[in-house]
Structures are given as C-alpha cells and as structure tokens.
Short mmCIF file of N, CA and C in Angstrom, two decimals:
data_model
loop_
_atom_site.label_atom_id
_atom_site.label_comp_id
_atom_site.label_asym_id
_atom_site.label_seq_id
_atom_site.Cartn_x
_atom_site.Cartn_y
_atom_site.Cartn_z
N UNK H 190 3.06 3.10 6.05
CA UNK H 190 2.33 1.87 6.25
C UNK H 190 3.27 0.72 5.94
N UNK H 191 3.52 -0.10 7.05
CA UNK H 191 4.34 -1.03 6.56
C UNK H 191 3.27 -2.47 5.44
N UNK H 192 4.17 -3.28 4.89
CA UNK H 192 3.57 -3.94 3.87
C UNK H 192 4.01 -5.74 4.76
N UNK H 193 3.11 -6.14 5.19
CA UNK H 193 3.70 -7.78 5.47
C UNK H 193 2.77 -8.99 4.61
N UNK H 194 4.09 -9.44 4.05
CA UNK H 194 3.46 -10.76 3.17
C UNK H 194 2.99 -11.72 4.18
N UNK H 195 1.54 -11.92 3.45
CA UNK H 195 1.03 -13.52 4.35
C UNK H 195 0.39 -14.22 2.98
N UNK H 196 0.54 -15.50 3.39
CA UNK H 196 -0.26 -16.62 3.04
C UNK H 196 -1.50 -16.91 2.80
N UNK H 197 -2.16 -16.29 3.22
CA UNK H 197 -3.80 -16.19 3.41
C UNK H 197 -4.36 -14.65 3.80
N UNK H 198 -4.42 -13.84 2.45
CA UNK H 198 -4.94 -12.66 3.34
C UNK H 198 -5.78 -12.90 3.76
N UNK H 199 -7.43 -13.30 3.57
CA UNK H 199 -8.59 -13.58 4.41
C UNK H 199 -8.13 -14.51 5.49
N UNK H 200 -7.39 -14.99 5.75
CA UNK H 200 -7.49 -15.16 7.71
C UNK H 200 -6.64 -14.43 8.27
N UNK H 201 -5.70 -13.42 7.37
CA UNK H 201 -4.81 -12.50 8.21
C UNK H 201 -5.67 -11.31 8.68
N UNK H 202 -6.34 -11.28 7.66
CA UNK H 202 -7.17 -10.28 7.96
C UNK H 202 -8.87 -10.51 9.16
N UNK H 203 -8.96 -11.62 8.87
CA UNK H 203 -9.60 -12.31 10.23
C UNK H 203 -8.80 -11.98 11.54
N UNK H 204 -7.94 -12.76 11.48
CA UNK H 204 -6.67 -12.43 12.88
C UNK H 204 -6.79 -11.21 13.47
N UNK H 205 -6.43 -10.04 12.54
CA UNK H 205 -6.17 -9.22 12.48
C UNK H 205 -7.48 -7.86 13.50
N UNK H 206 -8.63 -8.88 12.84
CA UNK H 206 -9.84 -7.88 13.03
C UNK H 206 -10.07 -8.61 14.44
N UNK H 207 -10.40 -9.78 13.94
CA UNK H 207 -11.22 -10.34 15.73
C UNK H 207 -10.50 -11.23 16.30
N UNK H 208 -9.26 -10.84 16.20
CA UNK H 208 -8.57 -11.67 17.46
C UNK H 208 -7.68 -9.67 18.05
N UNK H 209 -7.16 -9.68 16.73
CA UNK H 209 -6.22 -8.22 17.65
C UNK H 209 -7.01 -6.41 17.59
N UNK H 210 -8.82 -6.92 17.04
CA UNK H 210 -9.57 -5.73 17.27
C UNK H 210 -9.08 -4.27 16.21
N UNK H 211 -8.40 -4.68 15.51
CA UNK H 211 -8.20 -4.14 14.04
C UNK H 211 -9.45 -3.86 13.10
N UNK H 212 -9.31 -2.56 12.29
CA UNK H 212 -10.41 -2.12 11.39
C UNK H 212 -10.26 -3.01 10.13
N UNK H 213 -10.52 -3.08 9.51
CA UNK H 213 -10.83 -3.58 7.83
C UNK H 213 -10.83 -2.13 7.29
N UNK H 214 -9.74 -1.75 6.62
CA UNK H 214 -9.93 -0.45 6.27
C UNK H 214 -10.19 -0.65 4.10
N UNK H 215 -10.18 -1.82 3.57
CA UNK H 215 -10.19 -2.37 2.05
C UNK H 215 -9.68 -3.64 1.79
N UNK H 216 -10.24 -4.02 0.65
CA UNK H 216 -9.56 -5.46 0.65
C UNK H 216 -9.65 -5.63 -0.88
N UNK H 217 -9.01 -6.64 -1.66
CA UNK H 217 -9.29 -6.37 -3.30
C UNK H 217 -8.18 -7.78 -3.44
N UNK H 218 -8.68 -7.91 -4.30
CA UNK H 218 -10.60 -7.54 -4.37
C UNK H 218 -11.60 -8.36 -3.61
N UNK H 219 -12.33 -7.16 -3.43
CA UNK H 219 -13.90 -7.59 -2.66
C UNK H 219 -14.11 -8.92 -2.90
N UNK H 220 -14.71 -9.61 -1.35
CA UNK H 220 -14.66 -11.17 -1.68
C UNK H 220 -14.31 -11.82 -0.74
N UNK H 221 -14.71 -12.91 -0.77
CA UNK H 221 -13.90 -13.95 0.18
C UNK H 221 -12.35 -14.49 -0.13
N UNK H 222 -12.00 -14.11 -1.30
CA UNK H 222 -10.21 -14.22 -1.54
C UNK H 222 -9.70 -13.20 -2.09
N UNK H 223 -9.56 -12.43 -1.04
CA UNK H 223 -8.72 -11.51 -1.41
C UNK H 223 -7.19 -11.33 -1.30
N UNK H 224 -6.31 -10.74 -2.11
CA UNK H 224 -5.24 -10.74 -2.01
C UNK H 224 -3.97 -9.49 -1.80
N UNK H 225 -4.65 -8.74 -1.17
CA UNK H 225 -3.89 -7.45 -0.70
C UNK H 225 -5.22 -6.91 0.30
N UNK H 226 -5.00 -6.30 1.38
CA UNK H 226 -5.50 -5.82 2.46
C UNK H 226 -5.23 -4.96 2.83
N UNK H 227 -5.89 -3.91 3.93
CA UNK H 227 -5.60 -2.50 4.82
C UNK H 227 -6.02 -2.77 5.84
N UNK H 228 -5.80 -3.10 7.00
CA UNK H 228 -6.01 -3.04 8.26
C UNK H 228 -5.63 -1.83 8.89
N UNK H 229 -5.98 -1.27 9.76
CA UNK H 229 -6.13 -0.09 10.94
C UNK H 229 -6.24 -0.47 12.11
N UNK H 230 -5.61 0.37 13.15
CA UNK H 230 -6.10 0.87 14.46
C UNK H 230 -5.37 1.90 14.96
N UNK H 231 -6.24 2.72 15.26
CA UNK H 231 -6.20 4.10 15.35
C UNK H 231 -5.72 4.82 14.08
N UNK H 232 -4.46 5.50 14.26
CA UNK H 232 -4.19 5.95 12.95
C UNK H 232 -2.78 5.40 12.57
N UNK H 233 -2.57 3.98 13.01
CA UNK H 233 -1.85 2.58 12.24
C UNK H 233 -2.67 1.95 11.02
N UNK H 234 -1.79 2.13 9.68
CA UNK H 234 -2.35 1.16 9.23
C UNK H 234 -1.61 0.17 8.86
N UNK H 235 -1.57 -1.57 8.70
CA UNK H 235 -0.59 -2.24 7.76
C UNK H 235 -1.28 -2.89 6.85
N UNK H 236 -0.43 -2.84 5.87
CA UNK H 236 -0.78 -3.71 4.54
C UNK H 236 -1.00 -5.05 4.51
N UNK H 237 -1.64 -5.85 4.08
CA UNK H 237 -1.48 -7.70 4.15
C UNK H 237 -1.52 -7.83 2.93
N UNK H 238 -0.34 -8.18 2.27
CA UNK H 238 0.03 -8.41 0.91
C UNK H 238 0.25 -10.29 0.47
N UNK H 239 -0.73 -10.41 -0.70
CA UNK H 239 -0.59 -12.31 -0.77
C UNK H 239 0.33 -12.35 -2.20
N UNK H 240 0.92 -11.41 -2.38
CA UNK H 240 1.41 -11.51 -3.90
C UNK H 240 2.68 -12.96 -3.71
N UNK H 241 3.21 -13.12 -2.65
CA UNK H 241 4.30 -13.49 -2.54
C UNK H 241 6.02 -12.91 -2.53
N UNK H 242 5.63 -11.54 -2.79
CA UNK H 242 7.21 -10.35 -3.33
C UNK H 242 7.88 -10.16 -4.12
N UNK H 243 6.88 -11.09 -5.09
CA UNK H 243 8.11 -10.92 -6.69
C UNK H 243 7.79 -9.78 -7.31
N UNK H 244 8.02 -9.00 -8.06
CA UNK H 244 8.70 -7.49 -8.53
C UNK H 244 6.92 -7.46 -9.46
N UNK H 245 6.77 -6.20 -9.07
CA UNK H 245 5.05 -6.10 -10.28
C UNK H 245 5.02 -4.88 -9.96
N UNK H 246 3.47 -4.31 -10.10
CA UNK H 246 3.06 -3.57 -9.74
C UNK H 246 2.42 -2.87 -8.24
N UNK H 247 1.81 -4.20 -7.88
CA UNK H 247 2.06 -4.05 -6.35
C UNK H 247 3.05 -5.06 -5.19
N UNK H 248 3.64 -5.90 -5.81
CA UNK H 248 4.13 -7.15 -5.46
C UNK H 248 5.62 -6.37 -4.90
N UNK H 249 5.80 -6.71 -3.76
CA UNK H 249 7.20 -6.62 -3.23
C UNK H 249 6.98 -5.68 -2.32
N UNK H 250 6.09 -4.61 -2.21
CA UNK H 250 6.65 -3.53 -1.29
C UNK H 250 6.73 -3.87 0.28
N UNK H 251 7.56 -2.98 0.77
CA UNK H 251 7.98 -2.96 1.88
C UNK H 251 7.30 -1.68 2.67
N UNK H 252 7.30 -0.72 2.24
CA UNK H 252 6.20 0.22 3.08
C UNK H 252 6.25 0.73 2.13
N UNK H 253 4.61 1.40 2.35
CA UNK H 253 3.79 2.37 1.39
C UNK H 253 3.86 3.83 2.30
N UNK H 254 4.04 4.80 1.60
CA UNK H 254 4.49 6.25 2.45
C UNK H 254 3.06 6.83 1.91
N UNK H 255 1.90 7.33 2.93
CA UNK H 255 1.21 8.63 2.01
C UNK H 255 1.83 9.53 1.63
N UNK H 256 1.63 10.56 0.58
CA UNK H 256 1.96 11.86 0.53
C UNK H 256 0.48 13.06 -0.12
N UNK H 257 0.78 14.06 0.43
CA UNK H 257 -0.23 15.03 -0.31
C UNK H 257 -0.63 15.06 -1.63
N UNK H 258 0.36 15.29 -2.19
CA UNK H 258 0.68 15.53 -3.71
C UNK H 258 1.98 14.40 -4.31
N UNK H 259 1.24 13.55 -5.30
CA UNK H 259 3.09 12.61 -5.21
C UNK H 259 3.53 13.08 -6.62
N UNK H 260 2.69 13.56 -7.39
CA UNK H 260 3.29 14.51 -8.89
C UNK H 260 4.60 15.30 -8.10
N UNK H 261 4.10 15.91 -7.18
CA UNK H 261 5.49 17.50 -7.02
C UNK H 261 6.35 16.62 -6.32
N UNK H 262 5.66 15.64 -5.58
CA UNK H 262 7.00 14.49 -4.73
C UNK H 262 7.57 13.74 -5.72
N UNK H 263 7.43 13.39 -6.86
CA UNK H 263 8.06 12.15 -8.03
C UNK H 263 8.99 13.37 -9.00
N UNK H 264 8.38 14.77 -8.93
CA UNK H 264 9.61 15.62 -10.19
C UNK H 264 10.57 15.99 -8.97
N UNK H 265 10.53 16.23 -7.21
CA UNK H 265 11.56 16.18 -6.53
C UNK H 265 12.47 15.25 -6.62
N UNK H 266 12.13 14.20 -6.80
CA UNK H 266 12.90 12.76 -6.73
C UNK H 266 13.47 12.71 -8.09
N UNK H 267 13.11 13.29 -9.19
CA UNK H 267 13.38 13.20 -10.56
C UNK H 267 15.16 14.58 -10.22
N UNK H 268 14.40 15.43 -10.11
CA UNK H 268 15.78 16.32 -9.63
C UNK H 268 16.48 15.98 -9.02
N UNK H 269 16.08 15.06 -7.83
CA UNK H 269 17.49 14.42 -7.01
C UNK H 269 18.00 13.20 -7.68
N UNK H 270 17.69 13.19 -8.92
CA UNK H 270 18.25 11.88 -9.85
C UNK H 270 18.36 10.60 -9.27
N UNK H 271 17.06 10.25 -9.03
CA UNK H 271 16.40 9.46 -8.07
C UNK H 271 15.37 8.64 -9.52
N UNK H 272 16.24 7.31 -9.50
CA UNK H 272 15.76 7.03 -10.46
C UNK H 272 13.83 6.22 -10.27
N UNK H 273 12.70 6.41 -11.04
CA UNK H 273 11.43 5.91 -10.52
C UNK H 273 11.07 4.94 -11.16
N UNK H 274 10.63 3.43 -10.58
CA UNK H 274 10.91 2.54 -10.89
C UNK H 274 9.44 2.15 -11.78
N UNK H 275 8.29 2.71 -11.17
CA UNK H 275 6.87 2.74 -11.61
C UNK H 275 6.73 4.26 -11.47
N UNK H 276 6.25 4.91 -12.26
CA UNK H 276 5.52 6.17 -12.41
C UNK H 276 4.39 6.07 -12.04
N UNK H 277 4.26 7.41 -11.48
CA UNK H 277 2.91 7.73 -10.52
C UNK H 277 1.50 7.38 -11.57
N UNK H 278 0.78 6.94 -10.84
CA UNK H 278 -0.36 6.35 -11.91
C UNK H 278 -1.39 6.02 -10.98
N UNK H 279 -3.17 6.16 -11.55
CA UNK H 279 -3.77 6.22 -10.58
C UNK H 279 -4.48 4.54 -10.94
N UNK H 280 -4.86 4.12 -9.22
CA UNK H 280 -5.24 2.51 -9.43
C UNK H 280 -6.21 2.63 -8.95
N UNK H 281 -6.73 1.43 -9.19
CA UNK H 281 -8.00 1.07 -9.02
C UNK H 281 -8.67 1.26 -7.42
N UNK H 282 -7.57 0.90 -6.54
CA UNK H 282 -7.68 1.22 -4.97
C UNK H 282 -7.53 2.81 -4.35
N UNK H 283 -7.57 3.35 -5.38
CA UNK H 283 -8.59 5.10 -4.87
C UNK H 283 -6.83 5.31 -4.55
N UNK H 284 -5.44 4.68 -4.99
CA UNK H 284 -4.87 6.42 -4.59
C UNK H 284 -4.02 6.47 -6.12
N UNK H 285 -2.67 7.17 -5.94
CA UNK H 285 -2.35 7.77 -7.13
C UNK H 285 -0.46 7.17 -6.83
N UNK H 286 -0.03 6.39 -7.18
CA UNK H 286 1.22 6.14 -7.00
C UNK H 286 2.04 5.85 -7.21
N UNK H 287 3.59 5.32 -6.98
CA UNK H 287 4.36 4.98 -7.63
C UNK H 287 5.80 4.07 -6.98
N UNK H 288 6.65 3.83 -7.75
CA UNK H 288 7.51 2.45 -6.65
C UNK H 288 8.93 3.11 -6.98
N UNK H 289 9.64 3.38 -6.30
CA UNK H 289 11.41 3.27 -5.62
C UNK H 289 12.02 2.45 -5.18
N UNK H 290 13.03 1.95 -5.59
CA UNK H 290 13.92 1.18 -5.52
C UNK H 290 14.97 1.39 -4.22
N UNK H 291 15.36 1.39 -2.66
CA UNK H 291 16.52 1.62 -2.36
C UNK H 291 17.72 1.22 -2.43
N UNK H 292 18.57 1.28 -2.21
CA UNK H 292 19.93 0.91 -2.34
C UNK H 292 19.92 -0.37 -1.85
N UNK H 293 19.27 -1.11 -1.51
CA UNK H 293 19.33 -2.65 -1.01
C UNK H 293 18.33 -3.22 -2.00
N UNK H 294 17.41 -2.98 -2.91
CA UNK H 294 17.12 -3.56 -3.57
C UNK H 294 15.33 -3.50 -3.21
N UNK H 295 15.29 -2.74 -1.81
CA UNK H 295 13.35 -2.68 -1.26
C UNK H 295 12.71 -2.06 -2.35
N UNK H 296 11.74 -2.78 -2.28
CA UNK H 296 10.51 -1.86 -2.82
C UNK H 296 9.64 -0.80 -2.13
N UNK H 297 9.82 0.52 -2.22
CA UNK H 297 9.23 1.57 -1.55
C UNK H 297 8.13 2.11 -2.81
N UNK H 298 6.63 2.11 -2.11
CA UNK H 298 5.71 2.56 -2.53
C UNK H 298 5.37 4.36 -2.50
N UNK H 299 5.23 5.06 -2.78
CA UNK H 299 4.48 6.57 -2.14
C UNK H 299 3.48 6.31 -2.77
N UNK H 300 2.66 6.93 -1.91
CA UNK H 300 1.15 6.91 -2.93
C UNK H 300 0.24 8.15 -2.24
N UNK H 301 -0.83 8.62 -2.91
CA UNK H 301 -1.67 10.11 -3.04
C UNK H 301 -3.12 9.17 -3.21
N UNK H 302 -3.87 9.55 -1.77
CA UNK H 302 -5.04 9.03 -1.19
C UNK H 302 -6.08 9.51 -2.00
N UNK H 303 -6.75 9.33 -2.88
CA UNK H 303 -7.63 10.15 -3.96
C UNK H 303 -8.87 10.09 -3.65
N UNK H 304 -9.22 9.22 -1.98
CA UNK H 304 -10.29 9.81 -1.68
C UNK H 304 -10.11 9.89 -0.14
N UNK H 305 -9.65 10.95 0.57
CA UNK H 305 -9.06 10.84 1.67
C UNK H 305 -10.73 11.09 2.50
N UNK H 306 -10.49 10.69 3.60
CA UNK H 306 -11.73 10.57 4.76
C UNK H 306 -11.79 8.88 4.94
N UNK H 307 -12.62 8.43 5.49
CA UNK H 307 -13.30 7.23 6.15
C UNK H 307 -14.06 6.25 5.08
N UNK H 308 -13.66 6.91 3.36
CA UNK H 308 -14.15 5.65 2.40
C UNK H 308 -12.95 5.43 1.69
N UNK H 309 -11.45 6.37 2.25
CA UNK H 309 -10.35 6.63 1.14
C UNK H 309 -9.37 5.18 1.98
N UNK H 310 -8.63 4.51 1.23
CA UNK H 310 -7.59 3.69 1.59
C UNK H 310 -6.74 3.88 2.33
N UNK H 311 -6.00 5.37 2.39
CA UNK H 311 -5.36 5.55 3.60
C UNK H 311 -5.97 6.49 4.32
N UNK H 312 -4.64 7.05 5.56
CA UNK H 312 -5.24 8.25 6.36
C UNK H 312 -4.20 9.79 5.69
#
C-alpha cells in the first residue's frame, strides 16, 4: 500500500471517494478530521497520511507491506541483521506492526491485518 501525504485528509478522502469512485476502507480517527486514511478500489489500497513525514510512529511512511505473520517476518529480518526501527506492536487500527528504515533513509511499514475480511484495514 503506498502511503501519500496530503494536507487535508477529509477532502482527500472526499476526492478520492466521489470524484475517483474509491472505497473508504478507515479513517482515524472517526470524524470529520481525520488524519490518516485507507482508501480502496478493487484490491488497491492507498494510504492518505496528514502527519506531515516527520519520524513517529506512523508519520513518514512510504508504503505499508501486509504480511501473514510479521512476528516470523521481524525475527527473519532480525537474522538478516536488519536493523527494526519500531517493533512489531499491535495498534489501535486492527493490525500488528512495525517500521524499517532503507538505505535512503524511507520509512517502510509491514504490518499483520488482525482483523482480515471487509471490517479489517487491509486486504
């Protein structure tokens, strides 16, 4: 899932739905100002992130990867001496995850869907 910073998540996410026919797949928080988003269509989803990209907990990423399991994916990455920048941890937005650093300095998310189907955040 790629991650794009905007200015206004509630009209990106307007845009998004009824101008380019996009799902509302979460928003948070619930509300008329919200500041991180999931949009869909089909089985696309992108992020609408209002943090601005400075370094946090969810602030900066550049794409969020699902995975099945990200425990057995974070001690792989631990063996490939792959250093983890946030440890896997479960949030408030239903998945289970954690942040990587690449060699340029991105913020890469993985994260574990903790309620997968049509009420879970990702696919």
């Amino acid at each position: 899932m790629a991650v794009l910073p905007c200015s206004n998540v509630a009209a990106s996410v307007a845009f998004y739905r009824d101008q380019l026919g996009f799902r509302v797949d979460g928003q948070w928080p619930d509300g008329s100002d919200p500041d991180f988003a999931i949009v869909g269509f089909g089985t696309v989803t992108i992020a609408l992130d209002g943090h601005g990209g400075g370094v946090g907990t969810r602030q900066g990423w550049v794409v969020y990867v699902y995975l099945a399991d990200i425990d057995s994916y974070a001690a792989q990455l631990c063996a490939n001496g792959v250093t983890i920048e946030r440890a896997p941890e479960d949030a408030f937005y239903g998945c289970r995850d954690m942040d990587v650093r690449d060699p340029d300095g991105n913020l890469i998310a993985f994260g574990q869907d903790l309620m997968p189907g049509p009420m879970g955040p990702g696919l």
